[in-house]
Coordinates of N, CA and C in Angstrom, one line a residue:
Chain A
D28 N -21.0 6.7 0.1 CA -20.1 5.5 0.0 C -19.1 5.7 1.2
A29 N -19.1 4.7 2.1 CA -18.2 4.7 3.2 C -16.8 4.4 2.9
G30 N -16.5 3.9 1.7 CA -15.1 3.5 1.3 C -14.8 2.2 2.0
V31 N -13.6 1.9 2.2 CA -13.1 0.7 2.8 C -13.1 0.9 4.4
T32 N -13.8 0.1 5.1 CA -13.8 0.2 6.5 C -13.2 -1.0 7.2
Q33 N -12.5 -0.8 8.2 CA -11.8 -1.8 9.0 C -12.2 -1.8 10.5
S34 N -12.2 -2.9 11.1 CA -12.5 -2.9 12.5 C -11.7 -4.1 13.2
P35 N -11.3 -3.9 14.4 CA -11.3 -2.7 15.2 C -10.2 -1.7 14.7
T36 N -10.2 -0.5 15.2 CA -9.1 0.4 14.8 C -7.8 0.2 15.6
H37 N -8.0 -0.2 16.9 CA -6.8 -0.6 17.7 C -7.1 -1.9 18.4
L38 N -6.0 -2.6 18.7 CA -6.2 -3.9 19.4 C -4.9 -4.2 20.1
I39 N -5.0 -4.7 21.4 CA -3.9 -5.1 22.1 C -4.1 -6.6 22.5
K40 N -3.1 -7.4 22.1 CA -3.2 -8.8 22.4 C -1.9 -9.3 23.1
T41 N -2.0 -10.5 23.7 CA -0.9 -11.1 24.4 C -0.3 -12.1 23.5
R42 N 1.0 -12.2 23.6 CA 1.8 -13.2 22.8 C 1.2 -14.6 23.0
G43 N 1.0 -15.3 21.8 CA 0.4 -16.6 21.8 C -1.1 -16.6 21.6
Q44 N -1.7 -15.4 21.7 CA -3.2 -15.4 21.5 C -3.5 -15.4 20.0
Q45 N -4.7 -15.4 19.6 CA -5.2 -15.3 18.3 C -6.0 -14.0 18.1
V46 N -6.0 -13.5 16.8 CA -6.7 -12.3 16.6 C -7.4 -12.4 15.2
T47 N -8.6 -11.7 15.1 CA -9.3 -11.6 13.9 C -9.6 -10.1 13.6
L48 N -9.2 -9.7 12.4 CA -9.4 -8.4 11.9 C -10.4 -8.4 10.8
R49 N -11.2 -7.4 10.6 CA -12.3 -7.4 9.7 C -12.2 -6.2 8.7
C50 N -12.7 -6.4 7.5 CA -12.6 -5.4 6.4 C -13.9 -5.5 5.6
S51 N -14.5 -4.3 5.3 CA -15.6 -4.2 4.4 C -15.1 -3.4 3.2
P52 N -15.2 -4.0 2.0 CA -14.6 -3.3 0.9 C -15.5 -2.1 0.4
K53 N -15.0 -1.3 -0.4 CA -15.7 -0.2 -1.0 C -16.8 -0.8 -1.9
S54 N -17.9 -0.1 -1.9 CA -19.1 -0.5 -2.7 C -18.7 -0.8 -4.2
G55 N -19.0 -1.9 -4.7 CA -18.7 -2.2 -6.1 C -17.4 -3.0 -6.3
H56 N -16.6 -3.1 -5.2 CA -15.4 -3.9 -5.2 C -15.6 -5.3 -4.8
D57 N -14.9 -6.2 -5.5 CA -15.0 -7.6 -5.2 C -13.7 -8.3 -4.8
T58 N -12.6 -7.6 -4.7 CA -11.3 -8.1 -4.4 C -10.8 -7.4 -3.2
V59 N -10.3 -8.2 -2.2 CA -9.7 -7.7 -1.0 C -8.3 -8.2 -0.8
S60 N -7.4 -7.3 -0.5 CA -6.0 -7.6 -0.2 C -5.7 -7.1 1.2
W61 N -4.8 -7.8 1.8 CA -4.3 -7.5 3.2 C -2.9 -7.2 3.1
Y62 N -2.5 -6.1 3.9 CA -1.1 -5.8 4.0 C -0.7 -5.5 5.4
Q63 N 0.6 -5.8 5.7 CA 1.1 -5.6 7.1 C 2.1 -4.4 6.9
Q64 N 1.9 -3.4 7.8 CA 2.9 -2.3 7.7 C 3.5 -2.1 9.1
A65 N 4.8 -2.5 9.2 CA 5.5 -2.3 10.4 C 5.9 -0.9 10.5
L66 N 6.2 -0.4 11.7 CA 6.5 1.0 12.0 C 7.7 1.4 11.1
G67 N 7.6 2.5 10.4 CA 8.6 3.0 9.6 C 8.9 2.3 8.3
Q68 N 8.1 1.4 7.9 CA 8.3 0.6 6.7 C 7.1 0.7 5.7
G69 N 7.3 0.2 4.5 CA 6.2 0.2 3.6 C 5.3 -1.0 3.8
P70 N 4.1 -0.9 3.3 CA 3.2 -2.1 3.5 C 3.7 -3.3 2.8
Q71 N 3.5 -4.5 3.4 CA 3.9 -5.8 2.8 C 2.7 -6.6 2.5
F72 N 2.6 -7.1 1.3 CA 1.5 -7.9 0.9 C 1.4 -9.2 1.7
I73 N 0.2 -9.5 2.2 CA 0.0 -10.8 2.9 C -0.7 -11.7 2.0
F74 N -2.0 -11.4 1.6 CA -2.7 -12.2 0.6 C -3.9 -11.4 0.0
Q75 N -4.5 -12.0 -1.0 CA -5.6 -11.4 -1.7 C -6.7 -12.4 -1.9
Y76 N -7.9 -11.9 -1.7 CA -9.1 -12.8 -1.8 C -10.0 -12.3 -2.9
Y77 N -10.5 -13.3 -3.7 CA -11.5 -13.0 -4.8 C -12.4 -14.2 -4.9
E78 N -13.6 -14.0 -5.0 CA -14.6 -15.1 -5.1 C -14.4 -16.1 -4.0
E79 N -14.2 -15.5 -2.8 CA -14.1 -16.3 -1.5 C -12.9 -17.2 -1.5
E80 N -12.0 -17.0 -2.4 CA -10.8 -17.9 -2.3 C -9.5 -17.0 -2.3
E81 N -8.5 -17.6 -1.7 CA -7.2 -16.9 -1.6 C -6.6 -17.1 -3.0
R82 N -6.3 -15.9 -3.7 CA -5.9 -15.9 -5.0 C -4.4 -15.8 -5.1
Q83 N -3.8 -15.1 -4.2 CA -2.4 -14.9 -4.2 C -1.9 -14.7 -2.8
R84 N -0.7 -15.1 -2.5 CA -0.2 -15.0 -1.1 C 1.3 -14.4 -1.1
G85 N 1.6 -13.6 -0.2 CA 2.9 -13.1 0.0 C 3.7 -14.0 0.9
N86 N 4.9 -13.6 1.3 CA 5.8 -14.4 2.1 C 5.4 -14.3 3.6
F87 N 4.3 -14.8 4.0 CA 3.9 -14.8 5.4 C 3.6 -16.3 5.8
P88 N 3.9 -16.6 7.1 CA 3.7 -18.0 7.5 C 2.2 -18.4 7.6
D89 N 2.0 -19.7 7.7 CA 0.6 -20.2 7.8 C -0.2 -19.7 9.0
R90 N 0.5 -19.1 9.9 CA -0.3 -18.5 11.1 C -1.2 -17.4 10.6
F91 N -0.9 -16.9 9.4 CA -1.8 -15.8 8.8 C -2.8 -16.5 7.9
S92 N -4.0 -16.4 8.2 CA -5.0 -16.9 7.3 C -6.2 -15.9 7.1
G93 N -7.0 -16.2 6.1 CA -8.1 -15.3 5.9 C -9.3 -15.9 5.3
H94 N -10.3 -15.1 5.1 CA -11.6 -15.6 4.6 C -12.2 -14.4 3.9
Q95 N -13.0 -14.8 2.9 CA -13.8 -13.8 2.2 C -15.3 -14.3 2.2
F96 N -16.2 -13.4 2.5 CA -17.6 -13.8 2.6 C -18.3 -13.5 1.3
P97 N -19.5 -14.0 1.1 CA -20.3 -13.8 -0.2 C -20.5 -12.3 -0.4
N98 N -20.6 -11.5 0.6 CA -20.8 -10.0 0.4 C -19.5 -9.3 0.2
Y99 N -18.4 -10.0 0.0 CA -17.1 -9.5 -0.4 C -16.3 -9.1 0.8
S100 N -16.9 -9.0 2.0 CA -16.1 -8.6 3.2 C -15.1 -9.7 3.5
S101 N -14.1 -9.3 4.3 CA -13.0 -10.3 4.5 C -12.5 -10.2 6.0
E102 N -12.0 -11.3 6.4 CA -11.3 -11.4 7.7 C -9.9 -11.8 7.6
L103 N -9.0 -11.3 8.4 CA -7.6 -11.7 8.6 C -7.5 -12.3 9.9
N104 N -7.0 -13.5 10.0 CA -6.8 -14.2 11.3 C -5.3 -14.5 11.5
V105 N -4.8 -14.2 12.7 CA -3.4 -14.5 13.0 C -3.4 -15.3 14.2
N106 N -2.8 -16.5 14.2 CA -2.7 -17.4 15.3 C -1.3 -17.3 16.0
A107 N -1.3 -17.7 17.2 CA 0.0 -17.8 17.9 C 0.8 -16.5 17.8
L108 N 0.2 -15.4 18.2 CA 0.8 -14.1 18.0 C 2.2 -14.0 18.6
L109 N 3.0 -13.3 17.8 CA 4.4 -13.0 18.2 C 4.5 -11.5 18.4
L110 N 5.5 -11.1 19.2 CA 5.8 -9.7 19.4 C 6.0 -9.0 18.0
G111 N 6.6 -9.7 17.1 CA 6.9 -9.1 15.8 C 5.7 -8.9 14.9
D112 N 4.5 -9.4 15.3 CA 3.3 -9.2 14.6 C 2.7 -7.9 14.8
S113 N 3.2 -7.1 15.8 CA 2.8 -5.8 16.0 C 3.0 -4.9 14.8
A114 N 1.9 -4.4 14.3 CA 2.0 -3.6 13.1 C 0.6 -3.0 12.8
L115 N 0.6 -2.1 11.7 CA -0.7 -1.6 11.2 C -1.1 -2.6 10.1
Y116 N -2.3 -3.1 10.2 CA -2.8 -4.1 9.2 C -3.8 -3.3 8.3
L117 N -3.5 -3.2 7.0 CA -4.2 -2.5 6.1 C -5.0 -3.4 5.2
C118 N -6.2 -3.1 4.9 CA -7.0 -3.8 3.9 C -7.2 -2.9 2.7
A119 N -7.1 -3.5 1.5 CA -7.3 -2.7 0.3 C -8.3 -3.4 -0.6
S120 N -9.3 -2.7 -1.1 CA -10.2 -3.3 -2.0 C -10.1 -2.8 -3.4
S121 N -10.5 -3.6 -4.4 CA -10.4 -3.2 -5.8 C -11.4 -4.0 -6.6
T122 N -11.5 -3.7 -7.8 CA -12.3 -4.6 -8.7 C -11.3 -5.6 -9.4
T123 N -11.8 -6.7 -9.8 CA -10.9 -7.7 -10.4 C -10.5 -7.2 -11.8
G124 N -9.4 -7.6 -12.3 CA -8.9 -7.2 -13.5 C -7.6 -6.4 -13.3
P125 N -6.8 -6.3 -14.4 CA -5.5 -5.7 -14.2 C -5.6 -4.2 -14.0
L126 N -4.6 -3.7 -13.3 CA -4.4 -2.3 -13.1 C -5.6 -1.6 -12.5
S127 N -6.3 -2.3 -11.6 CA -7.5 -1.7 -10.9 C -6.9 -0.9 -9.7
E128 N -7.3 0.3 -9.5 CA -6.9 1.1 -8.4 C -7.3 0.5 -7.1
A129 N -6.4 0.4 -6.2 CA -6.7 -0.1 -4.8 C -7.0 1.0 -3.9
F130 N -8.1 0.8 -3.1 CA -8.4 1.8 -2.1 C -8.2 1.2 -0.7
F131 N -7.5 1.9 0.1 CA -7.1 1.4 1.4 C -8.0 1.8 2.5
G132 N -8.2 0.9 3.5 CA -8.9 1.3 4.7 C -7.9 2.0 5.7
Q133 N -8.5 2.5 6.8 CA -7.6 3.2 7.8 C -6.7 2.3 8.6
G134 N -7.0 1.0 8.5 CA -6.1 0.1 9.2 C -6.5 -0.3 10.6
T135 N -5.9 -1.4 11.0 CA -6.1 -1.8 12.4 C -4.7 -1.8 13.0
R136 N -4.5 -1.1 14.1 CA -3.2 -1.1 14.8 C -3.2 -2.2 15.8
L137 N -2.4 -3.2 15.6 CA -2.3 -4.4 16.5 C -1.0 -4.3 17.3
T138 N -1.2 -4.3 18.6 CA 0.0 -4.4 19.5 C 0.0 -5.7 20.2
V139 N 1.1 -6.4 20.1 CA 1.3 -7.7 20.8 C 2.2 -7.5 22.0
V140 N 1.8 -7.8 23.2 CA 2.6 -7.6 24.4 C 2.9 -8.9 25.1
Chain B
G21 N 13.8 -11.7 -7.1 CA 12.4 -11.6 -6.8 C 11.9 -10.2 -6.9
E22 N 10.7 -9.9 -6.6 CA 10.1 -8.6 -6.8 C 10.7 -7.7 -5.7
N23 N 11.1 -6.5 -6.1 CA 11.7 -5.6 -5.1 C 11.6 -4.2 -5.7
V24 N 11.3 -3.2 -4.8 CA 11.3 -1.8 -5.2 C 12.2 -1.1 -4.2
E25 N 13.2 -0.4 -4.7 CA 14.1 0.4 -3.9 C 13.7 1.9 -4.0
Q26 N 13.7 2.6 -2.9 CA 13.2 3.9 -2.9 C 14.3 4.8 -2.1
H27 N 14.6 6.0 -2.7 CA 15.5 6.9 -2.2 C 15.1 8.3 -2.4
P28 N 15.4 9.3 -1.4 CA 16.0 9.0 -0.2 C 15.0 8.5 0.9
S29 N 15.4 8.1 2.0 CA 14.5 7.7 3.1 C 13.9 8.9 3.8
T30 N 14.6 10.0 3.9 CA 14.1 11.3 4.4 C 14.5 12.4 3.5
L31 N 13.7 13.4 3.4 CA 14.0 14.6 2.5 C 13.4 15.8 3.1
S32 N 14.2 16.8 3.3 CA 13.7 18.1 3.8 C 14.0 19.2 2.8
V33 N 12.9 19.9 2.4 CA 13.1 21.0 1.4 C 12.4 22.2 1.9
Q34 N 12.9 23.4 1.4 CA 12.3 24.7 1.8 C 11.0 24.8 1.1
E35 N 10.0 25.4 1.8 CA 8.7 25.6 1.2 C 8.9 26.4 -0.1
G36 N 8.2 25.9 -1.2 CA 8.3 26.6 -2.5 C 9.3 25.9 -3.4
D37 N 10.3 25.1 -2.8 CA 11.2 24.4 -3.6 C 10.6 23.1 -4.1
S38 N 11.4 22.4 -5.0 CA 10.9 21.1 -5.5 C 11.5 19.9 -4.7
A39 N 10.8 18.8 -4.8 CA 11.2 17.6 -4.1 C 11.2 16.5 -5.2
V40 N 12.2 15.6 -5.1 CA 12.3 14.5 -6.1 C 12.5 13.2 -5.3
I41 N 11.7 12.2 -5.6 CA 11.9 10.9 -4.9 C 12.1 9.9 -6.1
K42 N 13.1 9.0 -5.9 CA 13.4 8.1 -7.0 C 13.2 6.6 -6.5
C43 N 12.8 5.8 -7.5 CA 12.6 4.4 -7.2 C 13.1 3.5 -8.4
T44 N 13.6 2.4 -8.0 CA 13.9 1.4 -9.0 C 13.2 0.1 -8.7
Y45 N 12.9 -0.7 -9.7 CA 12.2 -2.0 -9.6 C 12.9 -3.1 -10.3
S46 N 12.6 -4.3 -10.0 CA 13.3 -5.4 -10.5 C 12.5 -6.3 -11.5
D47 N 11.1 -6.3 -11.4 CA 10.3 -7.2 -12.1 C 10.0 -6.5 -13.5
S48 N 10.5 -7.1 -14.5 CA 10.3 -6.6 -15.9 C 8.8 -6.7 -16.3
A49 N 8.0 -7.5 -15.6 CA 6.6 -7.7 -16.0 C 5.7 -6.6 -15.4
S50 N 6.3 -5.7 -14.5 CA 5.6 -4.7 -13.9 C 5.1 -3.7 -15.0
N51 N 3.8 -3.3 -14.8 CA 3.2 -2.4 -15.8 C 2.5 -1.2 -15.2
Y52 N 2.4 -1.1 -13.9 CA 1.7 -0.1 -13.3 C 2.5 0.4 -12.1
F53 N 2.6 1.7 -12.0 CA 3.5 2.3 -10.9 C 2.7 3.4 -10.2
P54 N 2.1 3.1 -9.1 CA 1.3 4.1 -8.3 C 2.2 4.7 -7.3
W55 N 1.9 5.9 -6.9 CA 2.5 6.6 -5.8 C 1.5 6.9 -4.7
Y56 N 1.9 6.6 -3.5 CA 0.9 6.8 -2.4 C 1.5 7.9 -1.4
K57 N 0.6 8.6 -0.8 CA 1.0 9.6 0.3 C 0.3 9.1 1.6
Q58 N 1.1 9.0 2.6 CA 0.5 8.5 3.9 C 0.8 9.6 5.0
E59 N -0.2 10.2 5.5 CA 0.0 11.2 6.6 C 0.0 10.4 7.9
L60 N 0.5 10.9 8.9 CA 0.7 10.3 10.2 C -0.7 9.7 10.7
G61 N -0.7 8.4 10.9 CA -1.9 7.8 11.4 C -3.1 7.6 10.5
K62 N -2.8 7.8 9.2 CA -3.8 7.7 8.2 C -3.5 6.6 7.1
R63 N -4.5 6.4 6.3 CA -4.3 5.4 5.3 C -3.4 5.9 4.1
P64 N -2.8 5.0 3.4 CA -2.1 5.4 2.1 C -3.1 5.8 1.1
Q65 N -2.9 7.0 0.5 CA -3.8 7.4 -0.6 C -3.0 7.6 -1.9
L66 N -3.6 7.1 -2.9 CA -3.1 7.3 -4.2 C -3.0 8.7 -4.7
I67 N -1.9 9.2 -5.1 CA -1.8 10.6 -5.5 C -1.5 10.7 -7.0
I68 N -0.9 9.8 -7.6 CA -0.7 9.8 -9.0 C -0.2 8.4 -9.4
D69 N -0.4 8.0 -10.6 CA 0.1 6.7 -11.1 C 0.5 6.8 -12.6
I70 N 1.3 5.9 -13.0 CA 1.7 5.9 -14.4 C 1.8 4.4 -14.9
R71 N 1.4 4.3 -16.2 CA 1.3 2.9 -16.8 C 2.5 2.8 -17.7
S72 N 2.9 1.6 -18.0 CA 4.1 1.3 -18.7 C 4.2 1.9 -20.1
N73 N 3.1 2.2 -20.7 CA 3.1 2.7 -22.0 C 3.3 4.3 -22.1
V74 N 3.5 4.9 -20.9 CA 3.6 6.3 -20.8 C 5.0 6.7 -20.2
G75 N 5.6 7.7 -20.6 CA 6.9 8.1 -20.1 C 6.8 9.1 -19.0
E76 N 5.7 9.9 -19.0 CA 5.6 11.0 -18.0 C 4.1 11.3 -17.9
K77 N 3.8 11.7 -16.7 CA 2.4 12.1 -16.4 C 2.4 13.2 -15.4
K78 N 1.6 14.2 -15.5 CA 1.6 15.4 -14.6 C 0.2 15.7 -14.2
D79 N 0.1 16.1 -12.9 CA -1.2 16.5 -12.3 C -0.9 17.6 -11.4
Q80 N -1.1 18.8 -11.9 CA -0.9 20.1 -11.2 C 0.5 20.1 -10.7
R81 N 0.8 20.1 -9.4 CA 2.2 20.3 -8.9 C 3.0 18.9 -8.9
I82 N 2.3 17.9 -9.2 CA 2.9 16.5 -9.1 C 3.1 15.9 -10.5
A83 N 4.3 15.4 -10.7 CA 4.6 14.7 -11.9 C 5.3 13.4 -11.6
V84 N 5.2 12.4 -12.5 CA 5.9 11.2 -12.4 C 6.5 10.8 -13.7
T85 N 7.7 10.3 -13.7 CA 8.4 9.9 -14.9 C 8.8 8.4 -14.8
L86 N 8.8 7.8 -15.9 CA 9.1 6.3 -16.0 C 10.1 6.0 -17.1
N87 N 11.1 5.3 -16.7 CA 12.1 4.8 -17.7 C 12.1 3.3 -17.6
K88 N 11.3 2.6 -18.5 CA 11.2 1.2 -18.4 C 12.5 0.4 -18.7
T89 N 13.3 1.0 -19.6 CA 14.5 0.4 -19.9 C 15.5 0.3 -18.7
A90 N 15.6 1.4 -18.0 CA 16.4 1.4 -16.8 C 15.7 0.9 -15.6
K91 N 14.4 0.7 -15.7 CA 13.6 0.3 -14.5 C 13.6 1.3 -13.4
H92 N 13.5 2.6 -13.8 CA 13.5 3.7 -12.9 C 12.2 4.5 -13.0
F93 N 11.7 5.0 -11.9 CA 10.6 5.9 -11.9 C 10.7 6.9 -10.8
S94 N 10.2 8.1 -11.0 CA 10.5 9.2 -10.1 C 9.2 10.0 -9.9
L95 N 9.1 10.6 -8.7 CA 8.0 11.5 -8.3 C 8.6 12.9 -8.2
H96 N 8.0 13.9 -8.8 CA 8.5 15.3 -8.7 C 7.3 16.1 -8.1
I97 N 7.6 16.9 -7.1 CA 6.7 17.8 -6.5 C 7.2 19.2 -6.6
T98 N 6.6 20.1 -7.3 CA 7.0 21.4 -7.4 C 6.3 22.4 -6.5
E99 N 6.9 23.5 -6.2 CA 6.2 24.5 -5.4 C 5.7 23.9 -4.1
T100 N 6.6 23.2 -3.4 CA 6.1 22.5 -2.2 C 5.4 23.4 -1.2
Q101 N 4.4 22.8 -0.5 CA 3.7 23.5 0.5 C 3.7 22.7 1.8
P102 N 3.4 23.3 2.9 CA 3.4 22.6 4.2 C 2.6 21.3 4.2
E103 N 1.5 21.3 3.5 CA 0.6 20.1 3.5 C 1.2 19.0 2.7
D104 N 2.3 19.2 2.0 CA 3.0 18.1 1.3 C 3.8 17.2 2.3
S105 N 4.0 17.7 3.5 CA 4.7 16.9 4.5 C 4.0 15.6 4.8
A106 N 4.6 14.5 4.5 CA 4.0 13.2 4.7 C 5.1 12.1 4.3
V107 N 4.7 10.9 4.4 CA 5.5 9.8 3.9 C 5.0 9.4 2.5
Y108 N 5.9 9.3 1.6 CA 5.5 8.9 0.2 C 6.1 7.5 -0.1
F109 N 5.2 6.7 -0.7 CA 5.6 5.4 -1.1 C 5.5 5.2 -2.6
C110 N 6.5 4.8 -3.3 CA 6.4 4.3 -4.6 C 6.0 2.8 -4.6
A111 N 5.4 2.4 -5.7 CA 5.0 1.0 -5.7 C 4.9 0.5 -7.2
E112 N 4.9 -0.8 -7.3 CA 4.8 -1.4 -8.6 C 3.8 -2.6 -8.6
E113 N 3.2 -2.8 -9.7 CA 2.1 -3.8 -9.8 C 2.2 -4.5 -11.1
G114 N 2.1 -5.8 -11.2 CA 2.2 -6.5 -12.4 C 0.9 -6.4 -13.2
Y115 N 0.9 -6.9 -14.4 CA -0.3 -6.9 -15.3 C -0.9 -8.2 -15.1
S116 N -1.8 -8.3 -14.1 CA -2.5 -9.5 -13.8 C -3.8 -9.2 -13.1
S117 N -4.8 -10.1 -13.2 CA -6.0 -9.9 -12.5 C -5.8 -10.2 -11.0
A118 N -4.7 -10.8 -10.7 CA -4.4 -11.1 -9.3 C -3.2 -10.4 -8.8
S119 N -3.0 -9.2 -9.3 CA -1.8 -8.4 -9.0 C -1.8 -8.0 -7.6
K120 N -0.6 -8.0 -7.0 CA -0.3 -7.5 -5.7 C 0.5 -6.2 -5.9
I121 N 0.5 -5.4 -4.9 CA 1.2 -4.1 -4.9 C 2.5 -4.3 -4.1
I122 N 3.6 -4.0 -4.7 CA 4.9 -4.1 -4.0 C 5.3 -2.7 -3.7
F123 N 5.5 -2.3 -2.4 CA 5.8 -1.0 -2.0 C 7.3 -0.8 -1.8
G124 N 7.7 0.4 -2.0 CA 9.0 0.8 -1.6 C 9.0 1.1 -0.1
S125 N 10.2 1.4 0.5 CA 10.3 1.6 1.9 C 9.9 2.9 2.4
G126 N 9.6 3.8 1.5 CA 9.0 5.1 1.9 C 10.0 6.3 2.0
T127 N 9.6 7.5 1.8 CA 10.4 8.7 1.9 C 9.6 9.6 2.8
R128 N 10.2 10.0 3.9 CA 9.6 11.0 4.8 C 9.9 12.4 4.3
L129 N 9.0 13.1 3.8 CA 9.2 14.4 3.2 C 8.8 15.5 4.3
S130 N 9.7 16.4 4.6 CA 9.4 17.5 5.5 C 9.5 18.8 4.7
I131 N 8.6 19.7 4.9 CA 8.7 21.0 4.2 C 9.0 22.1 5.3
R132 N 10.1 22.7 5.1 CA 10.5 23.8 6.1 C 9.9 25.1 5.7
P133 N 9.3 25.8 6.7 CA 8.6 27.1 6.4 C 9.6 28.1 6.1

């Protein structure tokens, strides 16, 4: 079991560009959540996907969007990148239902220049 | 709104001594309190968790206590070792199939030889 895998591991983009990050959940997991972790801070919840729909969303602008595919993998899209979007983006997968342990991927380090 | 406060932000202890990290939360509906360890450049990993119907839980050198009335929970690491050096995050999660994890700001723990 490869666990949660994310791609790419590192990415450099220019301000104003768009980026797509990808996540494959742990085998048997059907729920994917995305988090943004700025340097020196705790992860901040962006949104969660289940059954190909956004189920819950954190306090992030509409520039942040996502998608979940039938195989439960997920994408995070960020449009009109700002310098402040530079962060580690973490994907976490879990099974649906309360108090399900979340497993994190290694993250994608996004740098906006 | 949902918020988790974590103290201290940095902690340095002598190898073999104990380390304590404290957190407070605001959401009375929270029922699950995980603790994550994040080593430099790596993913957050769950090290211990506690549910709202339990006051204390121990796993070898790590223990967590929860006071739901005061909305406090703490991580205790005894007999610290060099490999305990990392950033530790407390977190809380509500009782819902769409639960999101709210993280504290993190504690950078350093173990002095």
